[in-house]
Amino acid sequence: MVLDNIYQNLDNHNKILGIYLDLQKAFDTVNHDILVYKLHNYGVRCRAYDWFKNYLTNRVQFTCVNNISSTVAEITCGVPQGSVLWPLMFLIYVNDIANAVPNEKVRLFADDSNLFLARNTALSVADAANNTMFKLNNWFLANKLSLKYR
């Protein structure tokens, strides 16, 4: 489907620009309060909502090395990895990224996303890329996520 879209735009003599996004420490930086809000926003209510909220709140961690333990710290972000729920919780967290750029088609795959912009001139595709990245940056800031820079 992506290739079909690219070929169609090339056949129409459009300029195409691909934007690939890779989130930095994506699974470790999911904010619990934002995730719980999104769950409620998506219609998770009553017992299911209470279960998710309880699952994410009051989590603690500490480290023990050579019988010396660190202080206990509350965990306020990150999806608990290793369970069957962490991929689902992460996908719920990032599912609304497309709302940041409603005229573009963002494709999600775990913590990687991409989108392709097609316009009739190189200047217009560059302008679209700048506007799109500005909007996506605002979404990342609002959701307390950041991009990996290579």
mmCIF file with all atom_site columns, C-alpha atoms in Angstrom:
data_model
loop_
_atom_site.group_PDB
_atom_site.id
_atom_site.type_symbol
_atom_site.label_atom_id
_atom_site.label_alt_id
_atom_site.label_comp_id
_atom_site.label_asym_id
_atom_site.label_entity_id
_atom_site.label_seq_id
_atom_site.pdbx_PDB_ins_code
_atom_site.Cartn_x
_atom_site.Cartn_y
_atom_site.Cartn_z
_atom_site.occupancy
_atom_site.B_iso_or_equiv
_atom_site.pdbx_formal_charge
_atom_site.auth_seq_id
_atom_site.auth_comp_id
_atom_site.auth_asym_id
_atom_site.auth_atom_id
_atom_site.pdbx_PDB_model_num
ATOM 1   C CA . MET A 1 1   ? 0.000   0.000  0.000   1.00 0.00 ? 1   MET A CA 1
ATOM 2   C CA . VAL A 1 2   ? 2.824   2.419  0.812   1.00 0.00 ? 2   VAL A CA 1
ATOM 3   C CA . LEU A 1 3   ? 4.639   1.550  -2.397  1.00 0.00 ? 3   LEU A CA 1
ATOM 4   C CA . ASP A 1 4   ? 1.425   1.859  -4.403  1.00 0.00 ? 4   ASP A CA 1
ATOM 5   C CA . ASN A 1 5   ? 0.926   5.343  -2.995  1.00 0.00 ? 5   ASN A CA 1
ATOM 6   C CA . ILE A 1 6   ? 4.511   6.320  -3.810  1.00 0.00 ? 6   ILE A CA 1
ATOM 7   C CA . TYR A 1 7   ? 4.264   4.967  -7.364  1.00 0.00 ? 7   TYR A CA 1
ATOM 8   C CA . GLN A 1 8   ? 0.960   6.739  -7.912  1.00 0.00 ? 8   GLN A CA 1
ATOM 9   C CA . ASN A 1 9   ? 2.452   10.043 -6.789  1.00 0.00 ? 9   ASN A CA 1
ATOM 10  C CA . LEU A 1 10  ? 5.516   9.509  -8.964  1.00 0.00 ? 10  LEU A CA 1
ATOM 11  C CA . ASP A 1 11  ? 3.238   8.785  -11.924 1.00 0.00 ? 11  ASP A CA 1
ATOM 12  C CA . ASN A 1 12  ? 1.521   12.116 -11.192 1.00 0.00 ? 12  ASN A CA 1
ATOM 13  C CA . HIS A 1 13  ? 4.957   13.826 -11.213 1.00 0.00 ? 13  HIS A CA 1
ATOM 14  C CA . ASN A 1 14  ? 4.773   14.738 -7.530  1.00 0.00 ? 14  ASN A CA 1
ATOM 15  C CA . LYS A 1 15  ? 7.771   15.141 -5.264  1.00 0.00 ? 15  LYS A CA 1
ATOM 16  C CA . ILE A 1 16  ? 7.799   12.697 -2.346  1.00 0.00 ? 16  ILE A CA 1
ATOM 17  C CA . LEU A 1 17  ? 9.494   12.977 1.024   1.00 0.00 ? 17  LEU A CA 1
ATOM 18  C CA . GLY A 1 18  ? 9.608   10.202 3.614   1.00 0.00 ? 18  GLY A CA 1
ATOM 19  C CA . ILE A 1 19  ? 9.792   11.012 7.316   1.00 0.00 ? 19  ILE A CA 1
ATOM 20  C CA . TYR A 1 20  ? 10.862  8.222  9.647   1.00 0.00 ? 20  TYR A CA 1
ATOM 21  C CA . LEU A 1 21  ? 10.341  8.690  13.377  1.00 0.00 ? 21  LEU A CA 1
ATOM 22  C CA . ASP A 1 22  ? 11.948  6.572  16.080  1.00 0.00 ? 22  ASP A CA 1
ATOM 23  C CA . LEU A 1 23  ? 11.004  7.326  19.670  1.00 0.00 ? 23  LEU A CA 1
ATOM 24  C CA . GLN A 1 24  ? 13.722  7.552  22.282  1.00 0.00 ? 24  GLN A CA 1
ATOM 25  C CA . LYS A 1 25  ? 13.198  5.051  25.115  1.00 0.00 ? 25  LYS A CA 1
ATOM 26  C CA . ALA A 1 26  ? 9.594   4.821  23.972  1.00 0.00 ? 26  ALA A CA 1
ATOM 27  C CA . PHE A 1 27  ? 8.361   2.110  26.321  1.00 0.00 ? 27  PHE A CA 1
ATOM 28  C CA . ASP A 1 28  ? 10.169  3.592  29.323  1.00 0.00 ? 28  ASP A CA 1
ATOM 29  C CA . THR A 1 29  ? 8.759   7.099  28.933  1.00 0.00 ? 29  THR A CA 1
ATOM 30  C CA . VAL A 1 30  ? 5.012   6.456  28.677  1.00 0.00 ? 30  VAL A CA 1
ATOM 31  C CA . ASN A 1 31  ? 3.477   8.787  31.263  1.00 0.00 ? 31  ASN A CA 1
ATOM 32  C CA . HIS A 1 32  ? 1.002   6.890  33.460  1.00 0.00 ? 32  HIS A CA 1
ATOM 33  C CA . ASP A 1 33  ? -1.344  9.841  34.005  1.00 0.00 ? 33  ASP A CA 1
ATOM 34  C CA . ILE A 1 34  ? -1.570  10.504 30.269  1.00 0.00 ? 34  ILE A CA 1
ATOM 35  C CA . LEU A 1 35  ? -2.107  6.801  29.518  1.00 0.00 ? 35  LEU A CA 1
ATOM 36  C CA . VAL A 1 36  ? -4.915  6.546  32.079  1.00 0.00 ? 36  VAL A CA 1
ATOM 37  C CA . TYR A 1 37  ? -6.505  9.672  30.597  1.00 0.00 ? 37  TYR A CA 1
ATOM 38  C CA . LYS A 1 38  ? -6.308  8.162  27.101  1.00 0.00 ? 38  LYS A CA 1
ATOM 39  C CA . LEU A 1 39  ? -7.815  4.887  28.287  1.00 0.00 ? 39  LEU A CA 1
ATOM 40  C CA . HIS A 1 40  ? -10.767 6.825  29.700  1.00 0.00 ? 40  HIS A CA 1
ATOM 41  C CA . ASN A 1 41  ? -10.986 8.888  26.515  1.00 0.00 ? 41  ASN A CA 1
ATOM 42  C CA . TYR A 1 42  ? -11.173 5.688  24.433  1.00 0.00 ? 42  TYR A CA 1
ATOM 43  C CA . GLY A 1 43  ? -14.094 4.460  26.525  1.00 0.00 ? 43  GLY A CA 1
ATOM 44  C CA . VAL A 1 44  ? -12.431 2.210  29.093  1.00 0.00 ? 44  VAL A CA 1
ATOM 45  C CA . ARG A 1 45  ? -14.667 2.590  32.147  1.00 0.00 ? 45  ARG A CA 1
ATOM 46  C CA . CYS A 1 46  ? -15.737 1.023  35.422  1.00 0.00 ? 46  CYS A CA 1
ATOM 47  C CA . ARG A 1 47  ? -13.827 -2.081 36.532  1.00 0.00 ? 47  ARG A CA 1
ATOM 48  C CA . ALA A 1 48  ? -11.551 -2.211 33.504  1.00 0.00 ? 48  ALA A CA 1
ATOM 49  C CA . TYR A 1 49  ? -10.551 1.436  33.996  1.00 0.00 ? 49  TYR A CA 1
ATOM 50  C CA . ASP A 1 50  ? -10.009 0.904  37.734  1.00 0.00 ? 50  ASP A CA 1
ATOM 51  C CA . TRP A 1 51  ? -7.920  -2.194 36.998  1.00 0.00 ? 51  TRP A CA 1
ATOM 52  C CA . PHE A 1 52  ? -5.634  -0.370 34.542  1.00 0.00 ? 52  PHE A CA 1
ATOM 53  C CA . LYS A 1 53  ? -5.316  2.611  36.879  1.00 0.00 ? 53  LYS A CA 1
ATOM 54  C CA . ASN A 1 54  ? -4.457  0.335  39.811  1.00 0.00 ? 54  ASN A CA 1
ATOM 55  C CA . TYR A 1 55  ? -1.998  -1.620 37.639  1.00 0.00 ? 55  TYR A CA 1
ATOM 56  C CA . LEU A 1 56  ? -0.116  1.571  36.752  1.00 0.00 ? 56  LEU A CA 1
ATOM 57  C CA . THR A 1 57  ? -0.189  3.481  40.039  1.00 0.00 ? 57  THR A CA 1
ATOM 58  C CA . ASN A 1 58  ? 1.838   2.976  43.190  1.00 0.00 ? 58  ASN A CA 1
ATOM 59  C CA . ARG A 1 59  ? 4.508   0.961  41.381  1.00 0.00 ? 59  ARG A CA 1
ATOM 60  C CA . VAL A 1 60  ? 7.957   1.090  42.980  1.00 0.00 ? 60  VAL A CA 1
ATOM 61  C CA . GLN A 1 61  ? 11.436  -0.142 42.222  1.00 0.00 ? 61  GLN A CA 1
ATOM 62  C CA . PHE A 1 62  ? 14.813  -0.443 43.850  1.00 0.00 ? 62  PHE A CA 1
ATOM 63  C CA . THR A 1 63  ? 18.204  -1.927 43.093  1.00 0.00 ? 63  THR A CA 1
ATOM 64  C CA . CYS A 1 64  ? 20.197  -4.333 45.212  1.00 0.00 ? 64  CYS A CA 1
ATOM 65  C CA . VAL A 1 65  ? 23.911  -4.949 44.590  1.00 0.00 ? 65  VAL A CA 1
ATOM 66  C CA . ASN A 1 66  ? 26.146  -6.894 46.985  1.00 0.00 ? 66  ASN A CA 1
ATOM 67  C CA . ASN A 1 67  ? 23.406  -6.851 49.636  1.00 0.00 ? 67  ASN A CA 1
ATOM 68  C CA . ILE A 1 68  ? 23.192  -3.051 49.476  1.00 0.00 ? 68  ILE A CA 1
ATOM 69  C CA . SER A 1 69  ? 19.799  -1.717 48.441  1.00 0.00 ? 69  SER A CA 1
ATOM 70  C CA . SER A 1 70  ? 18.975  1.634  46.949  1.00 0.00 ? 70  SER A CA 1
ATOM 71  C CA . THR A 1 71  ? 16.068  3.682  48.197  1.00 0.00 ? 71  THR A CA 1
ATOM 72  C CA . VAL A 1 72  ? 12.636  2.758  46.922  1.00 0.00 ? 72  VAL A CA 1
ATOM 73  C CA . ALA A 1 73  ? 11.433  5.049  44.132  1.00 0.00 ? 73  ALA A CA 1
ATOM 74  C CA . GLU A 1 74  ? 7.945   5.428  42.707  1.00 0.00 ? 74  GLU A CA 1
ATOM 75  C CA . ILE A 1 75  ? 7.584   4.694  39.001  1.00 0.00 ? 75  ILE A CA 1
ATOM 76  C CA . THR A 1 76  ? 5.414   7.281  37.240  1.00 0.00 ? 76  THR A CA 1
ATOM 77  C CA . CYS A 1 77  ? 6.224   6.408  33.658  1.00 0.00 ? 77  CYS A CA 1
ATOM 78  C CA . GLY A 1 78  ? 6.954   3.436  31.469  1.00 0.00 ? 78  GLY A CA 1
ATOM 79  C CA . VAL A 1 79  ? 4.797   0.493  30.574  1.00 0.00 ? 79  VAL A CA 1
ATOM 80  C CA . PRO A 1 80  ? 5.631   -2.604 32.628  1.00 0.00 ? 80  PRO A CA 1
ATOM 81  C CA . GLN A 1 81  ? 7.531   -4.729 30.128  1.00 0.00 ? 81  GLN A CA 1
ATOM 82  C CA . GLY A 1 82  ? 7.400   -8.470 29.992  1.00 0.00 ? 82  GLY A CA 1
ATOM 83  C CA . SER A 1 83  ? 3.646   -8.776 30.282  1.00 0.00 ? 83  SER A CA 1
ATOM 84  C CA . VAL A 1 84  ? 1.189   -9.267 27.443  1.00 0.00 ? 84  VAL A CA 1
ATOM 85  C CA . LEU A 1 85  ? -0.239  -5.812 28.208  1.00 0.00 ? 85  LEU A CA 1
ATOM 86  C CA . TRP A 1 86  ? 2.767   -3.564 27.544  1.00 0.00 ? 86  TRP A CA 1
ATOM 87  C CA . PRO A 1 87  ? 2.484   -3.556 23.717  1.00 0.00 ? 87  PRO A CA 1
ATOM 88  C CA . LEU A 1 88  ? -1.244  -2.819 23.957  1.00 0.00 ? 88  LEU A CA 1
ATOM 89  C CA . MET A 1 89  ? -0.717  0.004  26.456  1.00 0.00 ? 89  MET A CA 1
ATOM 90  C CA . PHE A 1 90  ? 1.980   1.548  24.290  1.00 0.00 ? 90  PHE A CA 1
ATOM 91  C CA . LEU A 1 91  ? -0.173  1.380  21.166  1.00 0.00 ? 91  LEU A CA 1
ATOM 92  C CA . ILE A 1 92  ? -3.059  3.016  23.032  1.00 0.00 ? 92  ILE A CA 1
ATOM 93  C CA . TYR A 1 93  ? -0.643  5.737  24.142  1.00 0.00 ? 93  TYR A CA 1
ATOM 94  C CA . VAL A 1 94  ? 0.551   6.602  20.612  1.00 0.00 ? 94  VAL A CA 1
ATOM 95  C CA . ASN A 1 95  ? -2.650  5.806  18.728  1.00 0.00 ? 95  ASN A CA 1
ATOM 96  C CA . ASP A 1 96  ? -3.755  9.445  18.543  1.00 0.00 ? 96  ASP A CA 1
ATOM 97  C CA . ILE A 1 97  ? -0.571  10.708 16.870  1.00 0.00 ? 97  ILE A CA 1
ATOM 98  C CA . ALA A 1 98  ? -2.484  10.875 13.584  1.00 0.00 ? 98  ALA A CA 1
ATOM 99  C CA . ASN A 1 99  ? -4.729  13.552 15.124  1.00 0.00 ? 99  ASN A CA 1
ATOM 100 C CA . ALA A 1 100 ? -1.697  15.847 15.220  1.00 0.00 ? 100 ALA A CA 1
ATOM 101 C CA . VAL A 1 101 ? -1.484  15.774 11.411  1.00 0.00 ? 101 VAL A CA 1
ATOM 102 C CA . PRO A 1 102 ? -4.990  14.890 10.209  1.00 0.00 ? 102 PRO A CA 1
ATOM 103 C CA . ASN A 1 103 ? -4.222  15.507 6.527   1.00 0.00 ? 103 ASN A CA 1
ATOM 104 C CA . GLU A 1 104 ? -1.315  13.046 6.502   1.00 0.00 ? 104 GLU A CA 1
ATOM 105 C CA . LYS A 1 105 ? -1.202  9.276  6.894   1.00 0.00 ? 105 LYS A CA 1
ATOM 106 C CA . VAL A 1 106 ? 1.037   8.299  9.813   1.00 0.00 ? 106 VAL A CA 1
ATOM 107 C CA . ARG A 1 107 ? 1.952   4.623  9.895   1.00 0.00 ? 107 ARG A CA 1
ATOM 108 C CA . LEU A 1 108 ? 2.750   3.115  13.292  1.00 0.00 ? 108 LEU A CA 1
ATOM 109 C CA . PHE A 1 109 ? 4.830   0.077  14.048  1.00 0.00 ? 109 PHE A CA 1
ATOM 110 C CA . ALA A 1 110 ? 5.668   -0.237 17.743  1.00 0.00 ? 110 ALA A CA 1
ATOM 111 C CA . ASP A 1 111 ? 7.953   2.695  18.577  1.00 0.00 ? 111 ASP A CA 1
ATOM 112 C CA . ASP A 1 112 ? 8.710   3.428  14.914  1.00 0.00 ? 112 ASP A CA 1
ATOM 113 C CA . SER A 1 113 ? 6.479   5.604  12.755  1.00 0.00 ? 113 SER A CA 1
ATOM 114 C CA . ASN A 1 114 ? 6.699   6.935  9.263   1.00 0.00 ? 114 ASN A CA 1
ATOM 115 C CA . LEU A 1 115 ? 4.818   9.073  6.821   1.00 0.00 ? 115 LEU A CA 1
ATOM 116 C CA . PHE A 1 116 ? 5.289   10.102 3.232   1.00 0.00 ? 116 PHE A CA 1
ATOM 117 C CA . LEU A 1 117 ? 4.441   13.553 1.968   1.00 0.00 ? 117 LEU A CA 1
ATOM 118 C CA . ALA A 1 118 ? 3.708   14.194 -1.693  1.00 0.00 ? 118 ALA A CA 1
ATOM 119 C CA . ARG A 1 119 ? 3.336   17.624 -3.285  1.00 0.00 ? 119 ARG A CA 1
ATOM 120 C CA . ASN A 1 120 ? 3.729   19.033 -6.775  1.00 0.00 ? 120 ASN A CA 1
ATOM 121 C CA . THR A 1 121 ? 6.985   20.928 -6.115  1.00 0.00 ? 121 THR A CA 1
ATOM 122 C CA . ALA A 1 122 ? 10.086  20.381 -4.001  1.00 0.00 ? 122 ALA A CA 1
ATOM 123 C CA . LEU A 1 123 ? 9.425   23.656 -2.177  1.00 0.00 ? 123 LEU A CA 1
ATOM 124 C CA . SER A 1 124 ? 5.850   22.697 -1.300  1.00 0.00 ? 124 SER A CA 1
ATOM 125 C CA . VAL A 1 125 ? 6.887   19.248 -0.043  1.00 0.00 ? 125 VAL A CA 1
ATOM 126 C CA . ALA A 1 126 ? 9.631   20.879 2.082   1.00 0.00 ? 126 ALA A CA 1
ATOM 127 C CA . ASP A 1 127 ? 7.083   23.338 3.513   1.00 0.00 ? 127 ASP A CA 1
ATOM 128 C CA . ALA A 1 128 ? 4.692   20.462 4.229   1.00 0.00 ? 128 ALA A CA 1
ATOM 129 C CA . ALA A 1 129 ? 7.494   18.551 5.974   1.00 0.00 ? 129 ALA A CA 1
ATOM 130 C CA . ASN A 1 130 ? 8.339   21.539 8.178   1.00 0.00 ? 130 ASN A CA 1
ATOM 131 C CA . ASN A 1 131 ? 4.680   22.092 9.088   1.00 0.00 ? 131 ASN A CA 1
ATOM 132 C CA . THR A 1 132 ? 4.164   18.401 9.750   1.00 0.00 ? 132 THR A CA 1
ATOM 133 C CA . MET A 1 133 ? 7.235   18.152 11.976  1.00 0.00 ? 133 MET A CA 1
ATOM 134 C CA . PHE A 1 134 ? 6.151   21.271 13.888  1.00 0.00 ? 134 PHE A CA 1
ATOM 135 C CA . LYS A 1 135 ? 2.760   19.678 14.613  1.00 0.00 ? 135 LYS A CA 1
ATOM 136 C CA . LEU A 1 136 ? 4.295   16.315 15.469  1.00 0.00 ? 136 LEU A CA 1
ATOM 137 C CA . ASN A 1 137 ? 6.795   17.995 17.781  1.00 0.00 ? 137 ASN A CA 1
ATOM 138 C CA . ASN A 1 138 ? 3.900   19.591 19.667  1.00 0.00 ? 138 ASN A CA 1
ATOM 139 C CA . TRP A 1 139 ? 2.265   16.179 19.987  1.00 0.00 ? 139 TRP A CA 1
ATOM 140 C CA . PHE A 1 140 ? 5.523   14.651 21.276  1.00 0.00 ? 140 PHE A CA 1
ATOM 141 C CA . LEU A 1 141 ? 5.909   17.432 23.836  1.00 0.00 ? 141 LEU A CA 1
ATOM 142 C CA . ALA A 1 142 ? 2.291   17.099 25.012  1.00 0.00 ? 142 ALA A CA 1
ATOM 143 C CA . ASN A 1 143 ? 2.772   13.346 25.417  1.00 0.00 ? 143 ASN A CA 1
ATOM 144 C CA . LYS A 1 144 ? 6.203   13.676 27.050  1.00 0.00 ? 144 LYS A CA 1
ATOM 145 C CA . LEU A 1 145 ? 7.955   11.678 24.333  1.00 0.00 ? 145 LEU A CA 1
ATOM 146 C CA . SER A 1 146 ? 11.060  12.521 22.360  1.00 0.00 ? 146 SER A CA 1
ATOM 147 C CA . LEU A 1 147 ? 12.589  11.426 19.101  1.00 0.00 ? 147 LEU A CA 1
ATOM 148 C CA . LYS A 1 148 ? 15.835  9.525  18.762  1.00 0.00 ? 148 LYS A CA 1
ATOM 149 C CA . TYR A 1 149 ? 18.353  11.523 16.736  1.00 0.00 ? 149 TYR A CA 1
ATOM 150 C CA . ARG A 1 150 ? 20.914  9.667  14.696  1.00 0.00 ? 150 ARG A CA 1
#
